CSV table of C-alpha atoms and ligand atoms in Angstrom, one decimal:
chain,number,residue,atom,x,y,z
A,1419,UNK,CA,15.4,38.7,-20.2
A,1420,UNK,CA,11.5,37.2,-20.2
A,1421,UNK,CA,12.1,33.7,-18.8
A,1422,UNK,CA,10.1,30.8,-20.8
A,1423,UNK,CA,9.3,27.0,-19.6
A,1424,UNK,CA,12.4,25.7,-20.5
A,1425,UNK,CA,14.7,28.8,-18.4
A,1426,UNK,CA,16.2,27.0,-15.5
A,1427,UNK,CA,14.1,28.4,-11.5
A,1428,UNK,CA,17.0,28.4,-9.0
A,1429,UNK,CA,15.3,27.6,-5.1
A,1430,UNK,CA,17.6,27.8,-2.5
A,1431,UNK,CA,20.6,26.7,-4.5
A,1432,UNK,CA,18.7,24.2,-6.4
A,1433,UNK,CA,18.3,24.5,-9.5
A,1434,UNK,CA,15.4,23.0,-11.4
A,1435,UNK,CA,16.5,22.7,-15.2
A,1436,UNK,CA,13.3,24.0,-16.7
A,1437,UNK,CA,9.4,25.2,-15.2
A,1438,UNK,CA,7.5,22.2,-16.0
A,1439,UNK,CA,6.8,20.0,-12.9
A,1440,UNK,CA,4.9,16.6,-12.8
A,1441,UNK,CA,2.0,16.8,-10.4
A,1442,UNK,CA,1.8,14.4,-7.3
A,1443,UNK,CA,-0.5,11.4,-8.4
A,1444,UNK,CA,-1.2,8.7,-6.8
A,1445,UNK,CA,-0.3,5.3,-8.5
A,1446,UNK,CA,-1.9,3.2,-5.7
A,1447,UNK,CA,0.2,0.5,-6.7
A,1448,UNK,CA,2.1,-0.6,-3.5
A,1449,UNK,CA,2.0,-4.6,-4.0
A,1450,UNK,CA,1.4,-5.5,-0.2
A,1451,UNK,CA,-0.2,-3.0,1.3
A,1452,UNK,CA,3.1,-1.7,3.0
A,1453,UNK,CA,3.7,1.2,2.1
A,1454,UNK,CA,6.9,0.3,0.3
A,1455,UNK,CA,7.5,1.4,-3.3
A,1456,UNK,CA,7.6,-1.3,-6.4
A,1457,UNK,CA,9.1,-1.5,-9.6
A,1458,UNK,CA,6.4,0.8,-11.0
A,1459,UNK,CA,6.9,3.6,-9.3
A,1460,UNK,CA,10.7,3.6,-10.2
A,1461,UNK,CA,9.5,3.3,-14.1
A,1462,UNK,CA,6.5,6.1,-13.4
A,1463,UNK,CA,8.8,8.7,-12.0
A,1464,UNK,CA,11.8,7.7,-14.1
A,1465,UNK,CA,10.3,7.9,-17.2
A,1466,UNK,CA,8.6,11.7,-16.4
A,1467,UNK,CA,12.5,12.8,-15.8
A,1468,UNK,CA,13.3,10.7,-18.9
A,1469,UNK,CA,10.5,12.4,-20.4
A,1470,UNK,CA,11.9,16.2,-19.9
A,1471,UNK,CA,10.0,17.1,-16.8
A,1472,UNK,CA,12.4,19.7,-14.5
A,1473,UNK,CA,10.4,18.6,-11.3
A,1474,UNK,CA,9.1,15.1,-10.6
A,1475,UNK,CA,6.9,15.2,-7.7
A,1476,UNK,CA,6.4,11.8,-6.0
A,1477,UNK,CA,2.8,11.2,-5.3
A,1478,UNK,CA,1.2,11.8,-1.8
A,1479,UNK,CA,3.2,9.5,0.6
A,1480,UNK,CA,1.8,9.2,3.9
A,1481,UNK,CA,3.6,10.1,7.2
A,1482,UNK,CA,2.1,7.6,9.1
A,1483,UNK,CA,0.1,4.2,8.3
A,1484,UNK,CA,-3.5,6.0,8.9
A,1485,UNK,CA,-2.8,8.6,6.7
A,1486,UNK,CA,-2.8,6.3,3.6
A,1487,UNK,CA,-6.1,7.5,0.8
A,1488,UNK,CA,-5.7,3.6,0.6
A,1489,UNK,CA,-4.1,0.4,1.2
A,1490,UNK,CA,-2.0,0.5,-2.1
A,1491,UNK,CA,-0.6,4.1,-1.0
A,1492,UNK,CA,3.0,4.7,-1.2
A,1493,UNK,CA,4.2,5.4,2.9
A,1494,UNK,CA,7.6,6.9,4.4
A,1495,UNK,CA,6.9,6.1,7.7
A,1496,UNK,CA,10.2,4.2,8.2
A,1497,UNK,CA,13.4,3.5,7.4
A,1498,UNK,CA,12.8,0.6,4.8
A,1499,UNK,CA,10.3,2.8,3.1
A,1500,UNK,CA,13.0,5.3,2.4
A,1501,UNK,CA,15.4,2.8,1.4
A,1502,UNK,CA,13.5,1.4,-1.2
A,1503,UNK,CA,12.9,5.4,-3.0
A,1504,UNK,CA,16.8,5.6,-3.3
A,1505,UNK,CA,16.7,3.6,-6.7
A,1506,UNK,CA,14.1,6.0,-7.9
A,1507,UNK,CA,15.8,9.8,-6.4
A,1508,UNK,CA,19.3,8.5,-8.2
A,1509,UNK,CA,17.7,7.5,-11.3
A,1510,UNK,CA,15.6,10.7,-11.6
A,1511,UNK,CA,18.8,12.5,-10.7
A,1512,UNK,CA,20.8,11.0,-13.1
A,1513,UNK,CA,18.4,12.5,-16.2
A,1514,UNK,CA,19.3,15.6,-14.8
A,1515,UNK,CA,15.9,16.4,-13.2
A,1516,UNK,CA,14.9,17.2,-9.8
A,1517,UNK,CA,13.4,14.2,-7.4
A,1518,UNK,CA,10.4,15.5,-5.1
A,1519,UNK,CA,8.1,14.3,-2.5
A,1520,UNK,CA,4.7,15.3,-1.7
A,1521,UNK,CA,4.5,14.3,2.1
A,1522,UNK,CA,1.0,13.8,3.0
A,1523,UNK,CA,-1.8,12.4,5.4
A,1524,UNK,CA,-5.1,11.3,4.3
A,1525,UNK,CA,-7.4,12.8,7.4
A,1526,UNK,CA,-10.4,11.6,7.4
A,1527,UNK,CA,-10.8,10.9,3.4
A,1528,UNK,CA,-8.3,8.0,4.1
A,1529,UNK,CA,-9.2,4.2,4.3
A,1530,UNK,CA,-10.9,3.9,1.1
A,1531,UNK,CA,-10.8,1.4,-1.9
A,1532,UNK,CA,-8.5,2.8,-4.9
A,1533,UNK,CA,-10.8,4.6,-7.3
A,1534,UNK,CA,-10.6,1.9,-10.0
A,1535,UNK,CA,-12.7,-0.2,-6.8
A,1536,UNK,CA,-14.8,2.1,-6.0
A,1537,UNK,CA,-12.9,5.1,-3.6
A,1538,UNK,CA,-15.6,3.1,-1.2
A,1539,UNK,CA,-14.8,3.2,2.8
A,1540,UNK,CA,-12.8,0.1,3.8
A,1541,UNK,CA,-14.1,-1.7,7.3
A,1542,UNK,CA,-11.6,-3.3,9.1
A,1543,UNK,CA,-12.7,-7.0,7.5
A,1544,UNK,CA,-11.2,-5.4,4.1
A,1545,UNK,CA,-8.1,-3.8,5.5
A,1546,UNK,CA,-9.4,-0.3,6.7
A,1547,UNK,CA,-8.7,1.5,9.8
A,1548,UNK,CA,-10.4,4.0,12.1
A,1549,UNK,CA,-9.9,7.7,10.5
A,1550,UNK,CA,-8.8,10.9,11.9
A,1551,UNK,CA,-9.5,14.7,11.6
A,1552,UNK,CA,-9.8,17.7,13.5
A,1553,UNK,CA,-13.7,16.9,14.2
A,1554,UNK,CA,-15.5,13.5,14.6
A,1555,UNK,CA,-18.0,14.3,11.9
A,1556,UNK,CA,-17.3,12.0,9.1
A,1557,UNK,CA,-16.7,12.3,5.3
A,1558,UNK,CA,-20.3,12.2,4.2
A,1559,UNK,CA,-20.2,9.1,1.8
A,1560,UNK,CA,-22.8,6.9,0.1
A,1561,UNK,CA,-22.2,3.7,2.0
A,1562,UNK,CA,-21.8,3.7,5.5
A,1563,UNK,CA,-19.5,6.4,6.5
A,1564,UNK,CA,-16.5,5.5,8.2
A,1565,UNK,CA,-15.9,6.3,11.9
A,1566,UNK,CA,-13.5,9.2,12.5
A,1567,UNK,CA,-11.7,10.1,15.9
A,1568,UNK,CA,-11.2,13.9,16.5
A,1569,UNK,CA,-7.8,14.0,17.3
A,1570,UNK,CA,-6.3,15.4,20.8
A,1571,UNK,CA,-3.8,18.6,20.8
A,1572,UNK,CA,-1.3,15.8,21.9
A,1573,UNK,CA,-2.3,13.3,19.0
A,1574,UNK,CA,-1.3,16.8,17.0
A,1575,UNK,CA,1.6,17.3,18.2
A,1576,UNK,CA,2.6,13.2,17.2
A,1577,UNK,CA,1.3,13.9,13.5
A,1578,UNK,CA,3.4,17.4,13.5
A,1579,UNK,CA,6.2,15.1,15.0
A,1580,UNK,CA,5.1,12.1,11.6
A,1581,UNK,CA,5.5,14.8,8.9
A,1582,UNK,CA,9.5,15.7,10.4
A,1583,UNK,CA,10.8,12.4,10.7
A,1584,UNK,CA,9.4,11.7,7.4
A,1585,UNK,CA,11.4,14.9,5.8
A,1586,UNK,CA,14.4,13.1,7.7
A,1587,UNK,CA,13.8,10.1,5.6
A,1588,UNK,CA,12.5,11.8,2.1
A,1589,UNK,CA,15.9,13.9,2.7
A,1590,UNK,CA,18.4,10.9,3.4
A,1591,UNK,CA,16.3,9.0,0.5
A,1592,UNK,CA,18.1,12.1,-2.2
A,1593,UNK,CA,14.5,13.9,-2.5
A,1594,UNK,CA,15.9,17.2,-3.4
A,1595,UNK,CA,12.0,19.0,-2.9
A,1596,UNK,CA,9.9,18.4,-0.2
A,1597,UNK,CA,5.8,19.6,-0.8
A,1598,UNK,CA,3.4,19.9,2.3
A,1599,UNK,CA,0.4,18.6,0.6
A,1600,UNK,CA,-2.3,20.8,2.7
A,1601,UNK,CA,-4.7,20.6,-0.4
A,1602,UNK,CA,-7.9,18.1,-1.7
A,1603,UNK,CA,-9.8,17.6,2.1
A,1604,UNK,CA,-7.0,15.8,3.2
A,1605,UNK,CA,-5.7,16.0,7.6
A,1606,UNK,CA,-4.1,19.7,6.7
A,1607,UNK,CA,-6.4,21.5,4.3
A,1608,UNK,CA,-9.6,19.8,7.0
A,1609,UNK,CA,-8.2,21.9,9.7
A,1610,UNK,CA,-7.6,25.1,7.4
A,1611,UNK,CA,-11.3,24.9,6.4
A,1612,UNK,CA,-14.2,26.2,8.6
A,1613,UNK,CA,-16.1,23.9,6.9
A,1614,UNK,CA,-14.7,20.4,8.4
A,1615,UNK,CA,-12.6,22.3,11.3
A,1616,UNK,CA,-15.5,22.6,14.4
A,1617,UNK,CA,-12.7,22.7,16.9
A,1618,UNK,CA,-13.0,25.2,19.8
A,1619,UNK,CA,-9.4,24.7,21.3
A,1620,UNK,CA,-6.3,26.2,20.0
A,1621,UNK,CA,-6.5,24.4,16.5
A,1622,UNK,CA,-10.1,25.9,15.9
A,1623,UNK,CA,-11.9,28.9,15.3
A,1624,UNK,CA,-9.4,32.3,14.1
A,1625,UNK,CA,-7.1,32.3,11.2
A,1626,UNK,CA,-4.4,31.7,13.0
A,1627,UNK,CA,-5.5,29.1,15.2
A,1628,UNK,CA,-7.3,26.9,12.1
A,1629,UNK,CA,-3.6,27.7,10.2
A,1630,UNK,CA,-1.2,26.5,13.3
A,1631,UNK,CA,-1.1,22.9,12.3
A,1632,UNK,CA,-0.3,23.8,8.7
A,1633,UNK,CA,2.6,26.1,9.4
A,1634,UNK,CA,3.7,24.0,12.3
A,1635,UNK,CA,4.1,21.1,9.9
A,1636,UNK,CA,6.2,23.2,7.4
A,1637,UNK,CA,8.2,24.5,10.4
A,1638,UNK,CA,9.0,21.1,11.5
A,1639,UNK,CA,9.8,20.0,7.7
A,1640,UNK,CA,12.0,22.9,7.5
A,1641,UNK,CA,13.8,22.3,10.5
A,1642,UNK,CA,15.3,19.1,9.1
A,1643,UNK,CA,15.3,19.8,5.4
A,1644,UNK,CA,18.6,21.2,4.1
A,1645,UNK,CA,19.0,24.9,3.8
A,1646,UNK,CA,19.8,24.5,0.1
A,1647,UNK,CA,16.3,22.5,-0.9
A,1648,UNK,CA,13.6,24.1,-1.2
A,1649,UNK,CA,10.0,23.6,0.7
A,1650,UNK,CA,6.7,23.1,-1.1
A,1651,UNK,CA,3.4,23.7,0.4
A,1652,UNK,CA,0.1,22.4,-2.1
A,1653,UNK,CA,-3.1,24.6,-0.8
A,1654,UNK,CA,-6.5,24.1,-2.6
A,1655,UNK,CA,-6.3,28.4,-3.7
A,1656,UNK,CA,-10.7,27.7,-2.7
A,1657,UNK,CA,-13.0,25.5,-1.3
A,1658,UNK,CA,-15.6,26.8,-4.2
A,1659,UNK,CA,-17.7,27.5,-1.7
A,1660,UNK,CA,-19.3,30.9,-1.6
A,1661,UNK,CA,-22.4,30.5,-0.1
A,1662,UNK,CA,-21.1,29.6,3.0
A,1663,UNK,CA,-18.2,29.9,5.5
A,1664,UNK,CA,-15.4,28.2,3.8
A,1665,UNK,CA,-11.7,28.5,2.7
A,1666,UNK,CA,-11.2,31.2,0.6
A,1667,UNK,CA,-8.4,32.8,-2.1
A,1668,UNK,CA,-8.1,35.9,0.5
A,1669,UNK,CA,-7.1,33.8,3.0
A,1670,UNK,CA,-4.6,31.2,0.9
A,1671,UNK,CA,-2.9,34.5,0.1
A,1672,UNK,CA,-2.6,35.2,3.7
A,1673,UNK,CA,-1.4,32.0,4.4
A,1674,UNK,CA,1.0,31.7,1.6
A,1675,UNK,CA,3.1,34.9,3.9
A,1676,UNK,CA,3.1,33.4,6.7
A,1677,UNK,CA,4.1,30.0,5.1
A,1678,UNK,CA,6.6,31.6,3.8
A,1679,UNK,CA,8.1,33.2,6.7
A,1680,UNK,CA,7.9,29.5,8.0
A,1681,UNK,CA,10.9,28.8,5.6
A,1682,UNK,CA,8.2,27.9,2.6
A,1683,UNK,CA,9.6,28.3,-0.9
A,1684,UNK,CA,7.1,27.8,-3.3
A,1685,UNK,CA,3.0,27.5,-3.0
A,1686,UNK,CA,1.6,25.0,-5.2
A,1687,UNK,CA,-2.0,26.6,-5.8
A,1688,UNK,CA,-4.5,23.7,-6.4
A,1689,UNK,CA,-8.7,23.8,-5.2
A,1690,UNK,CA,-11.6,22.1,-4.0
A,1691,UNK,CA,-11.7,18.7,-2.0
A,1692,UNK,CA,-13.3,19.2,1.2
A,1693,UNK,CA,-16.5,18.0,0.8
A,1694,UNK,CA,-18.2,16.5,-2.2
A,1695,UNK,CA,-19.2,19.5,-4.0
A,1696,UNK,CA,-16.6,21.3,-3.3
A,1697,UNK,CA,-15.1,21.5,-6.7
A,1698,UNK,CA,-15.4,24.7,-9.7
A,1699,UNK,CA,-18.0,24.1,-12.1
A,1700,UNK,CA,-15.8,24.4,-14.8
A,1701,UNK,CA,-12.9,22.6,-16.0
A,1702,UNK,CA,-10.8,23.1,-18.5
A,1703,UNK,CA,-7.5,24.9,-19.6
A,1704,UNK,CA,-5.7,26.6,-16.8
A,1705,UNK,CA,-8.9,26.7,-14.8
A,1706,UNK,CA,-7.0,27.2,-11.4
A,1707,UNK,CA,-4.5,29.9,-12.8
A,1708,UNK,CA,-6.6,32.8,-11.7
A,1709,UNK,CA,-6.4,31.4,-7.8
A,1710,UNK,CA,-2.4,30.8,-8.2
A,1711,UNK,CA,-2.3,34.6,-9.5
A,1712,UNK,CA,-3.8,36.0,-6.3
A,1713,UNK,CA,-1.8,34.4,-4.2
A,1714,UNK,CA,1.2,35.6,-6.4
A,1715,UNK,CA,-0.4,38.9,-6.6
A,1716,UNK,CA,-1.5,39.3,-2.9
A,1717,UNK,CA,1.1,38.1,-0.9
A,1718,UNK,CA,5.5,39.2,-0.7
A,1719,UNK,CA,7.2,37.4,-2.6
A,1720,UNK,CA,7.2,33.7,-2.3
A,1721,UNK,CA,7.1,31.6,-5.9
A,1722,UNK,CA,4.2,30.2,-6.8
A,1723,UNK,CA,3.2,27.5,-9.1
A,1724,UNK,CA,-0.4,26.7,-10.9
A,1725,UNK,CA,-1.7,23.4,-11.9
A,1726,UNK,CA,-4.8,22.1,-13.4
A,1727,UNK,CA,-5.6,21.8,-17.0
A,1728,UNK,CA,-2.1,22.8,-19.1
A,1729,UNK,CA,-2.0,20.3,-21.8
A,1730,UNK,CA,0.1,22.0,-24.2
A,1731,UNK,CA,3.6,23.5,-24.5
A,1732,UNK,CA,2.4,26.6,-25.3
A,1733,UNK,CA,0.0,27.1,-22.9
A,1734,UNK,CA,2.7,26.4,-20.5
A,1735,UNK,CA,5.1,28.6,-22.0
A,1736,UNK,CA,3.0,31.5,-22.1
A,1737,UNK,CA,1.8,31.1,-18.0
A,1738,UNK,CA,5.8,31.4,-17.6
A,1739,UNK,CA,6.3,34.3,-20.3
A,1740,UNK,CA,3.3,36.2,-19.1
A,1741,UNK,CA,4.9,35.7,-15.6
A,1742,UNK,CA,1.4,34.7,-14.4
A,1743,UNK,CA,3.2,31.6,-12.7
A,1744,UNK,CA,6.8,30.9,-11.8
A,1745,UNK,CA,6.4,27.1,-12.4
A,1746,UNK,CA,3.5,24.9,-14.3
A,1747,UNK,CA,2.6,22.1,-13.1
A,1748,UNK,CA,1.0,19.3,-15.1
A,1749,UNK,CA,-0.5,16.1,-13.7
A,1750,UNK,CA,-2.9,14.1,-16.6
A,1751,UNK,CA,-1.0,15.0,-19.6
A,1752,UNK,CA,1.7,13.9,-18.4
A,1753,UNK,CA,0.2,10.4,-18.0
A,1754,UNK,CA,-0.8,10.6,-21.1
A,1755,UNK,CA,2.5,11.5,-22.5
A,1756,UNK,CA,5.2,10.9,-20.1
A,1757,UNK,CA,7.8,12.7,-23.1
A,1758,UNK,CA,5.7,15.7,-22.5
A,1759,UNK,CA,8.7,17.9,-21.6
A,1760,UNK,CA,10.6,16.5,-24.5
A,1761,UNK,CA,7.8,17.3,-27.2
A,1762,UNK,CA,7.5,20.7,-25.8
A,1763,UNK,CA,10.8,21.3,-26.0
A,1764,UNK,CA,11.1,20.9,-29.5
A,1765,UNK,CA,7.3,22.5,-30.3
A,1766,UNK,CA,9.2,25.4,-28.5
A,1767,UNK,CA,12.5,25.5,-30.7
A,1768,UNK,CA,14.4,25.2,-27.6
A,1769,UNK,CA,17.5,24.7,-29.0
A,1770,UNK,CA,20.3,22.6,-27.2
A,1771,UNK,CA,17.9,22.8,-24.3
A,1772,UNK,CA,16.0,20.2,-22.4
A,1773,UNK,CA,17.8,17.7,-25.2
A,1774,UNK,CA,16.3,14.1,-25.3
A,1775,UNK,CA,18.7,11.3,-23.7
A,1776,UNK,CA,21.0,10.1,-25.8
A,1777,UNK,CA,19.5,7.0,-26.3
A,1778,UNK,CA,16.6,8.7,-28.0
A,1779,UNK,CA,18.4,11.7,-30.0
A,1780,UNK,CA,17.3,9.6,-33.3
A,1781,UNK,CA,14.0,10.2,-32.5
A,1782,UNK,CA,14.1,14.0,-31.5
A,1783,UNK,CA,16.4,14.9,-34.4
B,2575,FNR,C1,-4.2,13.3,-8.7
B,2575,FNR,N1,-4.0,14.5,-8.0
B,2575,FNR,C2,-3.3,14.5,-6.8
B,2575,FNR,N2,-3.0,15.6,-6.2
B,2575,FNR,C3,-2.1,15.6,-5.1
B,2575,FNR,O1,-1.9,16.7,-4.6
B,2575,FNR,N3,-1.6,14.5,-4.7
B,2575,FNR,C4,-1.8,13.3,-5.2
B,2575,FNR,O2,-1.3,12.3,-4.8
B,2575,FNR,C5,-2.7,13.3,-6.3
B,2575,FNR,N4,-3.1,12.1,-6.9
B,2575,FNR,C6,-3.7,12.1,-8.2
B,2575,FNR,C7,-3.8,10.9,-8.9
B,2575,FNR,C8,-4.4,10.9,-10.2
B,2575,FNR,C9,-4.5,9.7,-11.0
B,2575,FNR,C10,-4.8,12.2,-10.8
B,2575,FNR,C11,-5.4,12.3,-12.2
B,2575,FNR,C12,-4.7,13.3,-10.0
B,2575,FNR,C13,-4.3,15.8,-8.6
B,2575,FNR,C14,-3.2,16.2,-9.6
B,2575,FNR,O3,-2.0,16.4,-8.9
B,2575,FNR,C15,-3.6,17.5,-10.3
B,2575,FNR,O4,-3.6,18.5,-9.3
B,2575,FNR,C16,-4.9,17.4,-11.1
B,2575,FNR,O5,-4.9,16.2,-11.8
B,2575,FNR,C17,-5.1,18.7,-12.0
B,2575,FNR,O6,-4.0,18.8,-12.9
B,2575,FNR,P1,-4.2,18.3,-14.4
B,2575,FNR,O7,-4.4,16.8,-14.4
B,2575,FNR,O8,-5.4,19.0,-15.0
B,2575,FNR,O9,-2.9,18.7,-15.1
């Protein structure tokens, strides 16, 4: 039988209830500039999984203090930061939806104001910190740039060492999805890319060597990530860069295999982020679907999932029916409309499925 948005996708042996996942977004709404989560981000992901979605993906949470976009950033670097998630992975659970983390580090993008300030580099007067990458060249900004500090293959091995004990924590927290965000410029995607990666070591240069970090992070998630949840990884699918030497479809196909034989589940297919123009020059309904089909197409196997401009319920539905995408993903709309999953449900005639909570049947009826 065609599956639609609202069939159930079994990972592992969990089961999300229906296709439609919330995209990791960034609240930047960490009160003390701790890393820990508030009130807000217990009512932002709880009201998503009120709201119908099968997936709520946490936003990017940083694996270590540096690797915050900015001060307000959520963290999971230790054990209080986990603690205070647990309200939020019960309460999702309880609606009967999924809890997920995107577990991330900013590279050399991080230290910056939040957008609705600016997204300007922070000094260390404001609250910033020296950045880190897999080169010293900086993020080439307006204002003065902010210094980065090419990290050392032992300095690797510590951030490789960041993203495990953070899975340990997202894990013991009840996250039941763990996503590898290696997309948008950040520390992952800079060392995929021959555009910010300059390295001539063991990290630099080939495929394989500009890829190691990447799958050695997903190896160590894996390692310490139950054998019945499943393993996200979010690549940009292109840098949008064809004019030079760049990160490419071909290869996020490639990748997406060997991610996969790294104990990778799914392959979350966004783009761009590298450098400032490094974004399509379009936008608009589904306009990353195409890259998430290659990789679907081109490599053995492994799910993947599209995001990036899906609005509507049918739109969703028919990426599932057409079986162009084994999961949508939808970040803006469902700010706009955190009972997204609910409406489409009913657009969709669903039936007894993806019901409202009771407490809102009176409005669904
Ligand atoms: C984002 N996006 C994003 N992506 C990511 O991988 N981790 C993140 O934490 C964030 N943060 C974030 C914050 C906000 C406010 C927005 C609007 C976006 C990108 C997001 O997940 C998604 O990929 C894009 O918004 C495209 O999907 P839509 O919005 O067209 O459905």
């Amino acid at each position: 039988m065609t599956a639609d948005l609202l069939t159930p996708l079994e990972l592992r042996e969990t089961e999300l209830p229906n296709r439609l996942m919330v995209s990791p977004m960034c609240q930047y709404s960490v009160e003390d500039r701790d890393g820990v989560a508030t009130p807000w981000h217990l009512v932002h992901l709880g009201s998503r999984a009120v709201g119908g979605a099968g997936l709520v993906m946490a936003e990017a949470t940083a694996v270590e203090p540096r690797g915050r976009i900015t001060p307000e950033d959520l963290g999971i670097w230790s054990d209080e930061h986990a603690a205070a998630l647990q309200e939020t992975t019960a309460f999702v659970r309880s609606q009967g939806a999924v809890p997920g983390i995107q577990l991330a580090h900013a590279g050399r993008k991080a230290s910056k104001s939040r957008p609705w300030e600016g997204s300007a580099p922070l000094s260390p007067d404001e609250g910033g910190w020296e950045v880190v990458g897999p080169t010293d060249r900086p993020w080439p900004h307006d204002d003065e740039p902010p210094a980065t500090d090419r990290l050392s293959v032992d300095e690797i091995e510590g951030i490789v060492d960041s993203f495990r004990a953070a899975a340990e924590r997202a894990r013991d927290a009840g996250f039941l999805v763990a996503e590898v965000h290696a997309a948008h410029g950040y520390l992952l995607h800079e060392f995929l890319s021959p555009v910010t990666n300059d390295r001539t070591d063991e990290y630099g240069g080939s495929f394989e060597n500009r890829a190691r970090i990447v799958r050695e992070v997903t190896r160590a998630v894996r390692s310490v990530w139950p054998d019945d949840r499943p393993v996200f990884v979010r690549l940009s699918g292109t840098d949008w860069l064809p004019d030079r030497e760049s990160w490419t479809v071909e290869q996020s196909a490639r990748l997406a295999d060997a991610l996969a034989d790294d104990g990778a589940d799914l392959i979350d297919v966004s783009s761009g982020g590298i450098v400032p123009e490094s974004a399509p020059d379009w936008v608009g309904p589904n306009f990353q679907l195409s890259l998430a089909e290659h990789v679907r197409q081109n490599s053995s196997g492994v799910a993947v999932g599209t995001v990036g401009g899906i609005t509507t319920a049918q739109q969703a539905d028919a990426i599932v029916r057409n079986d162009r995408a084994d999961l949508a993903i939808v970040g803006r709309e469902f700010l706009r409309n955190p009972y997204f999953g609910l409406h489409a449900a009913r657009e969709l005639g669903a039936g007894d499925r993806n019901e409202p909570p009771a407490q809102y049947q009176r409005a669904f009826q």
